[in-house]
Amino acid sequence: AWLDEPFFVLNSDSIHDVPLRELARFHRETGGIATFVLRHDPEAERYGLLHVDARHRLRRFRGEPRDVAEPLTALMYAGVMVWEPRVFAHMRSGAFSLTRDLVPWLMRAGEAIHGFVYDGYWRVVDDAADLARARAEIDGGQRLSYLPAPPSPGTPGAEIS
C-alpha cells in the first residue's frame, strides 16, 4: 500500500551529504514516530534550537517545555527528517506547520522524536550569496557522495580550463 513504510522529508533550501541509509537504520533502531537530522552549528540559535537527551530523544523544541529534569544537548535542525506513516493520523485537515503545530503536539502527546546528529557538509541556500558560497565550496573540492568524482587531469574526457 502507499506509504506503509517510513519516508524522508527534505527541505529544498539546503545542500548536504547526509548518509540516508545510516539515517534510516538509526530511525528503525530508535523506534520513534520521527527522526530529525540535527547538527552543531555556531548559528544554531538563528535557525531555532532543538534539545536532545543522552538517548538522542527530542526533549525541548523551540524553547518548550522550559523545564526538563535531565541534561540536554542543544542542536539545530538540518532540513532532513524521517517520518512513520502513522504521523498522518495526527495531522488535521487544512493548512498547518510541521514545526509550529505538529511537532509540539506530538511531543505533548508523548510520541518519541529522535535526533540523528550529523557533522558532515551542510550549507543553507537562502539567497544568491549562499548559493555562490556552496558552489565555491563544491568547485573547490568539497565532495558530496551523490556526485560523481571530477575526472583527474590527463584522464580522457577531462577538460582543462
Short mmCIF file of N, CA and C in Angstrom, two decimals:
data_model
loop_
_atom_site.label_atom_id
_atom_site.label_comp_id
_atom_site.label_asym_id
_atom_site.label_seq_id
_atom_site.Cartn_x
_atom_site.Cartn_y
_atom_site.Cartn_z
N ALA A 1 0.85 -1.19 0.00
CA ALA A 1 0.00 0.00 0.00
C ALA A 1 0.88 1.24 0.00
N TRP A 2 0.30 2.34 -0.40
CA TRP A 2 1.03 3.59 -0.48
C TRP A 2 1.39 4.08 0.92
N LEU A 3 2.61 4.43 1.10
CA LEU A 3 3.15 4.96 2.35
C LEU A 3 2.90 4.04 3.54
N ASP A 4 3.29 2.80 3.39
CA ASP A 4 3.22 1.89 4.54
C ASP A 4 4.60 1.68 5.16
N GLU A 5 5.59 2.46 4.71
CA GLU A 5 6.94 2.42 5.26
C GLU A 5 7.39 3.83 5.60
N PRO A 6 8.40 3.96 6.46
CA PRO A 6 8.92 5.30 6.77
C PRO A 6 9.34 6.02 5.49
N PHE A 7 9.25 7.36 5.54
CA PHE A 7 9.60 8.16 4.37
C PHE A 7 10.43 9.38 4.80
N PHE A 8 11.23 9.88 3.87
CA PHE A 8 12.07 11.04 4.10
C PHE A 8 11.34 12.32 3.70
N VAL A 9 11.62 13.39 4.41
CA VAL A 9 11.20 14.74 4.04
C VAL A 9 12.46 15.59 4.09
N LEU A 10 12.75 16.26 2.97
CA LEU A 10 13.96 17.09 2.88
C LEU A 10 13.58 18.51 2.51
N ASN A 11 14.14 19.47 3.23
CA ASN A 11 13.96 20.87 2.87
C ASN A 11 14.69 21.12 1.56
N SER A 12 14.16 22.00 0.76
CA SER A 12 14.76 22.28 -0.54
C SER A 12 15.75 23.43 -0.51
N ASP A 13 16.00 24.00 0.65
CA ASP A 13 16.89 25.16 0.73
C ASP A 13 18.25 24.84 1.35
N SER A 14 18.66 23.58 1.27
CA SER A 14 19.97 23.23 1.81
C SER A 14 20.64 22.17 0.94
N ILE A 15 21.96 22.21 0.97
CA ILE A 15 22.78 21.20 0.29
C ILE A 15 23.52 20.46 1.40
N HIS A 16 23.48 19.16 1.36
CA HIS A 16 24.09 18.35 2.42
C HIS A 16 24.52 17.02 1.85
N ASP A 17 25.16 16.25 2.68
CA ASP A 17 25.59 14.90 2.30
C ASP A 17 25.20 13.92 3.40
N VAL A 18 23.99 14.05 3.90
CA VAL A 18 23.50 13.19 4.98
C VAL A 18 23.47 11.74 4.47
N PRO A 19 24.04 10.81 5.23
CA PRO A 19 24.01 9.40 4.83
C PRO A 19 22.62 8.82 5.07
N LEU A 20 21.81 8.81 4.04
CA LEU A 20 20.40 8.45 4.20
C LEU A 20 20.20 7.00 4.65
N ARG A 21 21.02 6.07 4.20
CA ARG A 21 20.88 4.68 4.67
C ARG A 21 21.15 4.59 6.17
N GLU A 22 22.20 5.28 6.61
CA GLU A 22 22.52 5.28 8.04
C GLU A 22 21.40 5.95 8.84
N LEU A 23 20.85 7.03 8.31
CA LEU A 23 19.73 7.72 8.95
C LEU A 23 18.53 6.78 9.06
N ALA A 24 18.20 6.07 7.99
CA ALA A 24 17.07 5.13 8.01
C ALA A 24 17.29 4.03 9.04
N ARG A 25 18.51 3.51 9.12
CA ARG A 25 18.82 2.46 10.10
C ARG A 25 18.65 3.00 11.53
N PHE A 26 19.18 4.20 11.78
CA PHE A 26 19.04 4.83 13.09
C PHE A 26 17.56 5.00 13.44
N HIS A 27 16.78 5.46 12.49
CA HIS A 27 15.34 5.66 12.72
C HIS A 27 14.66 4.33 13.09
N ARG A 28 14.96 3.28 12.36
CA ARG A 28 14.38 1.96 12.67
C ARG A 28 14.77 1.51 14.07
N GLU A 29 16.05 1.71 14.42
CA GLU A 29 16.55 1.25 15.71
C GLU A 29 15.98 2.03 16.88
N THR A 30 15.73 3.32 16.72
CA THR A 30 15.22 4.13 17.83
C THR A 30 13.71 4.02 17.99
N GLY A 31 13.00 3.71 16.91
CA GLY A 31 11.59 3.38 17.01
C GLY A 31 10.61 4.51 17.22
N GLY A 32 10.98 5.76 17.03
CA GLY A 32 10.04 6.85 17.23
C GLY A 32 9.17 7.11 16.01
N ILE A 33 8.29 8.09 16.16
CA ILE A 33 7.43 8.48 15.05
C ILE A 33 8.21 9.28 14.02
N ALA A 34 9.32 9.91 14.47
CA ALA A 34 10.14 10.71 13.54
C ALA A 34 11.58 10.76 14.01
N THR A 35 12.46 11.03 13.07
CA THR A 35 13.87 11.29 13.36
C THR A 35 14.26 12.52 12.57
N PHE A 36 14.82 13.51 13.26
CA PHE A 36 15.29 14.74 12.63
C PHE A 36 16.80 14.70 12.55
N VAL A 37 17.35 15.14 11.43
CA VAL A 37 18.80 15.30 11.33
C VAL A 37 19.15 16.61 12.04
N LEU A 38 20.06 16.50 12.99
CA LEU A 38 20.47 17.65 13.80
C LEU A 38 21.97 17.85 13.67
N ARG A 39 22.41 19.08 13.88
CA ARG A 39 23.85 19.37 13.77
C ARG A 39 24.23 20.46 14.75
N HIS A 40 25.52 20.43 15.12
CA HIS A 40 26.11 21.52 15.88
C HIS A 40 26.39 22.62 14.88
N ASP A 41 26.11 23.86 15.22
CA ASP A 41 26.36 24.96 14.30
C ASP A 41 26.49 26.24 15.11
N PRO A 42 27.49 27.07 14.80
CA PRO A 42 27.63 28.32 15.55
C PRO A 42 26.43 29.25 15.39
N GLU A 43 25.64 29.08 14.34
CA GLU A 43 24.45 29.91 14.13
C GLU A 43 23.17 29.17 14.49
N ALA A 44 23.27 28.17 15.33
CA ALA A 44 22.12 27.32 15.64
C ALA A 44 20.93 28.13 16.16
N GLU A 45 21.18 29.13 16.98
CA GLU A 45 20.06 29.91 17.53
C GLU A 45 19.30 30.65 16.44
N ARG A 46 19.98 31.02 15.37
CA ARG A 46 19.33 31.69 14.24
C ARG A 46 18.25 30.80 13.62
N TYR A 47 18.52 29.50 13.61
CA TYR A 47 17.60 28.56 12.98
C TYR A 47 16.62 27.93 13.97
N GLY A 48 16.85 28.10 15.24
CA GLY A 48 16.00 27.51 16.27
C GLY A 48 16.64 26.29 16.89
N LEU A 49 16.76 26.32 18.20
CA LEU A 49 17.42 25.22 18.91
C LEU A 49 16.45 24.07 19.18
N LEU A 50 17.00 22.87 19.06
CA LEU A 50 16.32 21.66 19.47
C LEU A 50 17.22 21.02 20.51
N HIS A 51 16.65 20.46 21.55
CA HIS A 51 17.44 19.87 22.61
C HIS A 51 17.12 18.38 22.72
N VAL A 52 18.18 17.58 22.75
CA VAL A 52 18.02 16.13 22.89
C VAL A 52 18.67 15.65 24.18
N ASP A 53 18.19 14.51 24.66
CA ASP A 53 18.78 13.91 25.85
C ASP A 53 19.92 12.97 25.45
N ALA A 54 20.45 12.24 26.40
CA ALA A 54 21.58 11.34 26.15
C ALA A 54 21.22 10.21 25.19
N ARG A 55 19.94 9.89 25.07
CA ARG A 55 19.48 8.84 24.15
C ARG A 55 19.05 9.42 22.80
N HIS A 56 19.34 10.69 22.59
CA HIS A 56 19.02 11.42 21.35
C HIS A 56 17.53 11.64 21.14
N ARG A 57 16.75 11.55 22.21
CA ARG A 57 15.32 11.84 22.10
C ARG A 57 15.11 13.35 22.24
N LEU A 58 14.29 13.88 21.38
CA LEU A 58 13.98 15.31 21.41
C LEU A 58 13.18 15.61 22.67
N ARG A 59 13.70 16.54 23.50
CA ARG A 59 13.05 16.87 24.78
C ARG A 59 12.60 18.31 24.85
N ARG A 60 13.23 19.19 24.08
CA ARG A 60 12.81 20.59 24.04
C ARG A 60 12.85 21.04 22.58
N PHE A 61 11.76 21.67 22.17
CA PHE A 61 11.63 22.12 20.80
C PHE A 61 11.14 23.56 20.81
N ARG A 62 11.93 24.45 20.21
CA ARG A 62 11.59 25.87 20.16
C ARG A 62 11.30 26.43 21.55
N GLY A 63 12.13 26.00 22.53
CA GLY A 63 12.03 26.53 23.88
C GLY A 63 11.01 25.87 24.79
N GLU A 64 10.26 24.90 24.30
CA GLU A 64 9.22 24.26 25.10
C GLU A 64 9.50 22.76 25.22
N PRO A 65 9.29 22.16 26.35
CA PRO A 65 8.97 22.81 27.62
C PRO A 65 10.20 23.50 28.21
N ARG A 66 9.97 24.49 29.03
CA ARG A 66 11.08 25.25 29.63
C ARG A 66 11.90 24.42 30.60
N ASP A 67 11.22 23.64 31.42
CA ASP A 67 11.91 22.85 32.44
C ASP A 67 11.97 21.38 32.05
N VAL A 68 13.21 20.88 31.97
CA VAL A 68 13.44 19.47 31.69
C VAL A 68 14.42 19.00 32.76
N ALA A 69 14.15 17.84 33.37
CA ALA A 69 14.89 17.38 34.53
C ALA A 69 16.26 16.76 34.23
N GLU A 70 16.64 16.66 32.98
CA GLU A 70 17.91 16.00 32.66
C GLU A 70 18.77 16.89 31.78
N PRO A 71 20.08 16.61 31.73
CA PRO A 71 20.95 17.43 30.87
C PRO A 71 20.59 17.22 29.40
N LEU A 72 20.63 18.31 28.65
CA LEU A 72 20.28 18.27 27.24
C LEU A 72 21.39 18.86 26.38
N THR A 73 21.43 18.46 25.13
CA THR A 73 22.37 18.99 24.16
C THR A 73 21.59 19.83 23.15
N ALA A 74 22.04 21.08 22.94
CA ALA A 74 21.37 21.98 22.00
C ALA A 74 21.96 21.80 20.61
N LEU A 75 21.09 21.58 19.64
CA LEU A 75 21.50 21.38 18.25
C LEU A 75 20.52 22.15 17.36
N MET A 76 20.81 22.15 16.06
CA MET A 76 19.88 22.76 15.11
C MET A 76 19.38 21.73 14.12
N TYR A 77 18.18 21.94 13.63
CA TYR A 77 17.58 21.07 12.62
C TYR A 77 18.26 21.36 11.28
N ALA A 78 18.65 20.31 10.57
CA ALA A 78 19.42 20.45 9.34
C ALA A 78 18.60 20.21 8.07
N GLY A 79 17.28 20.18 8.16
CA GLY A 79 16.47 20.12 6.97
C GLY A 79 16.17 18.75 6.42
N VAL A 80 16.41 17.70 7.20
CA VAL A 80 16.13 16.33 6.75
C VAL A 80 15.45 15.60 7.91
N MET A 81 14.39 14.85 7.58
CA MET A 81 13.71 14.06 8.61
C MET A 81 13.16 12.78 8.01
N VAL A 82 12.90 11.83 8.89
CA VAL A 82 12.24 10.57 8.54
C VAL A 82 10.97 10.50 9.38
N TRP A 83 9.87 10.13 8.74
CA TRP A 83 8.59 10.03 9.43
C TRP A 83 8.01 8.62 9.25
N GLU A 84 7.30 8.20 10.26
CA GLU A 84 6.49 6.99 10.17
C GLU A 84 5.16 7.37 9.55
N PRO A 85 4.58 6.49 8.73
CA PRO A 85 3.30 6.81 8.10
C PRO A 85 2.18 7.11 9.10
N ARG A 86 2.27 6.59 10.31
CA ARG A 86 1.21 6.85 11.29
C ARG A 86 1.10 8.32 11.67
N VAL A 87 2.10 9.14 11.27
CA VAL A 87 2.02 10.57 11.55
C VAL A 87 0.78 11.18 10.90
N PHE A 88 0.33 10.61 9.78
CA PHE A 88 -0.83 11.18 9.08
C PHE A 88 -2.09 11.15 9.94
N ALA A 89 -2.18 10.18 10.86
CA ALA A 89 -3.33 10.12 11.76
C ALA A 89 -3.35 11.29 12.73
N HIS A 90 -2.22 11.95 12.93
CA HIS A 90 -2.12 13.08 13.85
C HIS A 90 -2.30 14.42 13.15
N MET A 91 -2.37 14.43 11.84
CA MET A 91 -2.47 15.69 11.09
C MET A 91 -3.93 16.10 10.95
N ARG A 92 -4.15 17.38 11.13
CA ARG A 92 -5.50 17.89 10.95
C ARG A 92 -5.68 18.31 9.49
N SER A 93 -6.89 18.47 9.08
CA SER A 93 -7.14 18.93 7.72
C SER A 93 -6.87 20.43 7.64
N GLY A 94 -6.60 20.89 6.45
CA GLY A 94 -6.31 22.30 6.26
C GLY A 94 -4.83 22.58 6.42
N ALA A 95 -4.49 23.83 6.33
CA ALA A 95 -3.08 24.25 6.42
C ALA A 95 -2.58 24.16 7.86
N PHE A 96 -1.36 23.69 8.01
CA PHE A 96 -0.70 23.66 9.31
C PHE A 96 0.80 23.60 9.08
N SER A 97 1.55 23.83 10.14
CA SER A 97 3.01 23.79 10.07
C SER A 97 3.51 22.57 10.82
N LEU A 98 4.44 21.83 10.19
CA LEU A 98 5.06 20.71 10.91
C LEU A 98 5.73 21.19 12.18
N THR A 99 6.49 22.28 12.07
CA THR A 99 7.30 22.71 13.21
C THR A 99 6.51 23.53 14.24
N ARG A 100 5.60 24.35 13.82
CA ARG A 100 4.86 25.17 14.80
C ARG A 100 3.66 24.44 15.39
N ASP A 101 3.08 23.51 14.64
CA ASP A 101 1.85 22.86 15.09
C ASP A 101 2.05 21.39 15.45
N LEU A 102 2.50 20.60 14.49
CA LEU A 102 2.51 19.15 14.66
C LEU A 102 3.56 18.66 15.65
N VAL A 103 4.79 19.10 15.52
CA VAL A 103 5.86 18.58 16.40
C VAL A 103 5.57 18.89 17.87
N PRO A 104 5.21 20.12 18.24
CA PRO A 104 4.89 20.35 19.66
C PRO A 104 3.73 19.48 20.16
N TRP A 105 2.73 19.30 19.31
CA TRP A 105 1.60 18.46 19.70
C TRP A 105 2.04 17.02 19.92
N LEU A 106 2.87 16.49 19.00
CA LEU A 106 3.36 15.11 19.14
C LEU A 106 4.16 14.95 20.42
N MET A 107 5.00 15.93 20.73
CA MET A 107 5.80 15.85 21.97
C MET A 107 4.90 15.86 23.19
N ARG A 108 3.91 16.72 23.22
CA ARG A 108 2.98 16.75 24.36
C ARG A 108 2.21 15.43 24.48
N ALA A 109 1.96 14.78 23.34
CA ALA A 109 1.23 13.51 23.34
C ALA A 109 2.13 12.32 23.72
N GLY A 110 3.43 12.58 23.93
CA GLY A 110 4.36 11.53 24.34
C GLY A 110 4.97 10.74 23.19
N GLU A 111 4.77 11.18 21.97
CA GLU A 111 5.38 10.49 20.82
C GLU A 111 6.89 10.73 20.82
N ALA A 112 7.65 9.69 20.54
CA ALA A 112 9.11 9.79 20.53
C ALA A 112 9.58 10.35 19.19
N ILE A 113 10.35 11.42 19.27
CA ILE A 113 11.04 12.00 18.12
C ILE A 113 12.51 12.01 18.49
N HIS A 114 13.34 11.49 17.60
CA HIS A 114 14.78 11.38 17.89
C HIS A 114 15.60 12.28 16.99
N GLY A 115 16.81 12.56 17.43
CA GLY A 115 17.73 13.36 16.65
C GLY A 115 18.92 12.54 16.20
N PHE A 116 19.18 12.57 14.92
CA PHE A 116 20.35 11.92 14.32
C PHE A 116 21.39 13.02 14.13
N VAL A 117 22.48 12.95 14.89
CA VAL A 117 23.48 14.01 14.85
C VAL A 117 24.40 13.79 13.65
N TYR A 118 24.48 14.82 12.83
CA TYR A 118 25.24 14.78 11.58
C TYR A 118 26.27 15.91 11.61
N ASP A 119 27.52 15.57 11.29
CA ASP A 119 28.56 16.60 11.31
C ASP A 119 29.24 16.78 9.96
N GLY A 120 28.62 16.28 8.92
CA GLY A 120 29.19 16.41 7.57
C GLY A 120 28.81 17.73 6.92
N TYR A 121 29.02 17.78 5.62
CA TYR A 121 28.78 19.01 4.86
C TYR A 121 27.31 19.40 4.89
N TRP A 122 27.07 20.69 5.14
CA TRP A 122 25.73 21.25 5.13
C TRP A 122 25.85 22.73 4.81
N ARG A 123 25.05 23.18 3.91
CA ARG A 123 25.04 24.61 3.57
C ARG A 123 23.60 25.01 3.29
N VAL A 124 23.11 26.00 4.02
CA VAL A 124 21.79 26.55 3.73
C VAL A 124 21.93 27.45 2.50
N VAL A 125 20.91 27.43 1.67
CA VAL A 125 20.92 28.24 0.45
C VAL A 125 19.65 29.11 0.47
N ASP A 126 19.74 30.18 1.26
CA ASP A 126 18.60 31.09 1.39
C ASP A 126 18.60 32.20 0.34
N ASP A 127 19.78 32.47 -0.24
CA ASP A 127 19.86 33.57 -1.21
C ASP A 127 21.02 33.32 -2.18
N ALA A 128 21.22 34.25 -3.10
CA ALA A 128 22.24 34.09 -4.13
C ALA A 128 23.64 34.00 -3.53
N ALA A 129 23.90 34.72 -2.45
CA ALA A 129 25.21 34.67 -1.81
C ALA A 129 25.48 33.28 -1.22
N ASP A 130 24.46 32.68 -0.61
CA ASP A 130 24.61 31.32 -0.07
C ASP A 130 24.87 30.32 -1.19
N LEU A 131 24.17 30.47 -2.31
CA LEU A 131 24.37 29.58 -3.44
C LEU A 131 25.78 29.73 -4.00
N ALA A 132 26.26 30.96 -4.11
CA ALA A 132 27.63 31.20 -4.60
C ALA A 132 28.65 30.56 -3.66
N ARG A 133 28.42 30.66 -2.35
CA ARG A 133 29.33 30.06 -1.37
C ARG A 133 29.35 28.54 -1.51
N ALA A 134 28.19 27.94 -1.68
CA ALA A 134 28.11 26.48 -1.85
C ALA A 134 28.81 26.05 -3.14
N ARG A 135 28.57 26.80 -4.22
CA ARG A 135 29.24 26.46 -5.49
C ARG A 135 30.75 26.54 -5.35
N ALA A 136 31.23 27.58 -4.68
CA ALA A 136 32.68 27.74 -4.50
C ALA A 136 33.24 26.59 -3.67
N GLU A 137 32.53 26.17 -2.65
CA GLU A 137 32.99 25.05 -1.82
C GLU A 137 33.05 23.76 -2.63
N ILE A 138 32.02 23.49 -3.40
CA ILE A 138 31.99 22.26 -4.20
C ILE A 138 33.01 22.33 -5.32
N ASP A 139 33.09 23.48 -6.01
CA ASP A 139 34.11 23.65 -7.06
C ASP A 139 35.51 23.58 -6.48
N GLY A 140 35.65 23.95 -5.21
CA GLY A 140 36.95 23.93 -4.54
C GLY A 140 37.34 22.58 -3.98
N GLY A 141 36.51 21.58 -4.21
CA GLY A 141 36.90 20.23 -3.78
C GLY A 141 36.01 19.60 -2.74
N GLN A 142 35.00 20.30 -2.22
CA GLN A 142 34.08 19.69 -1.26
C GLN A 142 33.37 18.52 -1.94
N ARG A 143 33.59 17.33 -1.43
CA ARG A 143 32.98 16.13 -2.02
C ARG A 143 31.59 15.89 -1.45
N LEU A 144 30.70 15.48 -2.32
CA LEU A 144 29.37 15.03 -1.94
C LEU A 144 29.21 13.62 -2.49
N SER A 145 28.82 12.70 -1.64
CA SER A 145 28.81 11.29 -2.03
C SER A 145 27.93 10.99 -3.22
N TYR A 146 26.92 11.80 -3.47
CA TYR A 146 25.99 11.52 -4.56
C TYR A 146 26.40 12.16 -5.88
N LEU A 147 27.50 12.92 -5.91
CA LEU A 147 28.01 13.49 -7.16
C LEU A 147 29.19 12.67 -7.64
N PRO A 148 29.32 12.49 -8.95
CA PRO A 148 30.49 11.76 -9.45
C PRO A 148 31.76 12.55 -9.18
N ALA A 149 32.83 11.83 -8.93
CA ALA A 149 34.12 12.49 -8.72
C ALA A 149 34.54 13.16 -10.02
N PRO A 150 35.12 14.36 -9.92
CA PRO A 150 35.58 15.00 -11.15
C PRO A 150 36.73 14.21 -11.75
N PRO A 151 36.85 14.20 -13.09
CA PRO A 151 37.96 13.44 -13.70
C PRO A 151 39.29 14.08 -13.34
N SER A 152 40.28 13.24 -13.19
CA SER A 152 41.64 13.72 -12.89
C SER A 152 42.24 14.34 -14.15
N PRO A 153 43.09 15.37 -13.97
CA PRO A 153 43.76 15.91 -15.14
C PRO A 153 44.50 14.81 -15.89
N GLY A 154 44.43 14.83 -17.21
CA GLY A 154 45.06 13.83 -18.03
C GLY A 154 44.19 12.64 -18.33
N THR A 155 43.04 12.54 -17.66
CA THR A 155 42.08 11.47 -17.92
C THR A 155 41.35 11.78 -19.22
N PRO A 156 41.19 10.80 -20.10
CA PRO A 156 40.45 11.07 -21.33
C PRO A 156 39.08 11.66 -20.99
N GLY A 157 38.75 12.75 -21.65
CA GLY A 157 37.48 13.41 -21.41
C GLY A 157 37.56 14.53 -20.41
N ALA A 158 38.66 14.64 -19.68
CA ALA A 158 38.82 15.72 -18.70
C ALA A 158 39.09 17.02 -19.44
N GLU A 159 38.41 18.06 -19.02
CA GLU A 159 38.63 19.35 -19.65
C GLU A 159 39.62 20.15 -18.80
N ILE A 160 40.48 20.85 -19.43
CA ILE A 160 41.44 21.72 -18.76
C ILE A 160 41.03 23.15 -19.06
N SER A 161 40.81 23.93 -18.04
CA SER A 161 40.43 25.32 -18.28
C SER A 161 41.45 26.27 -17.71
#
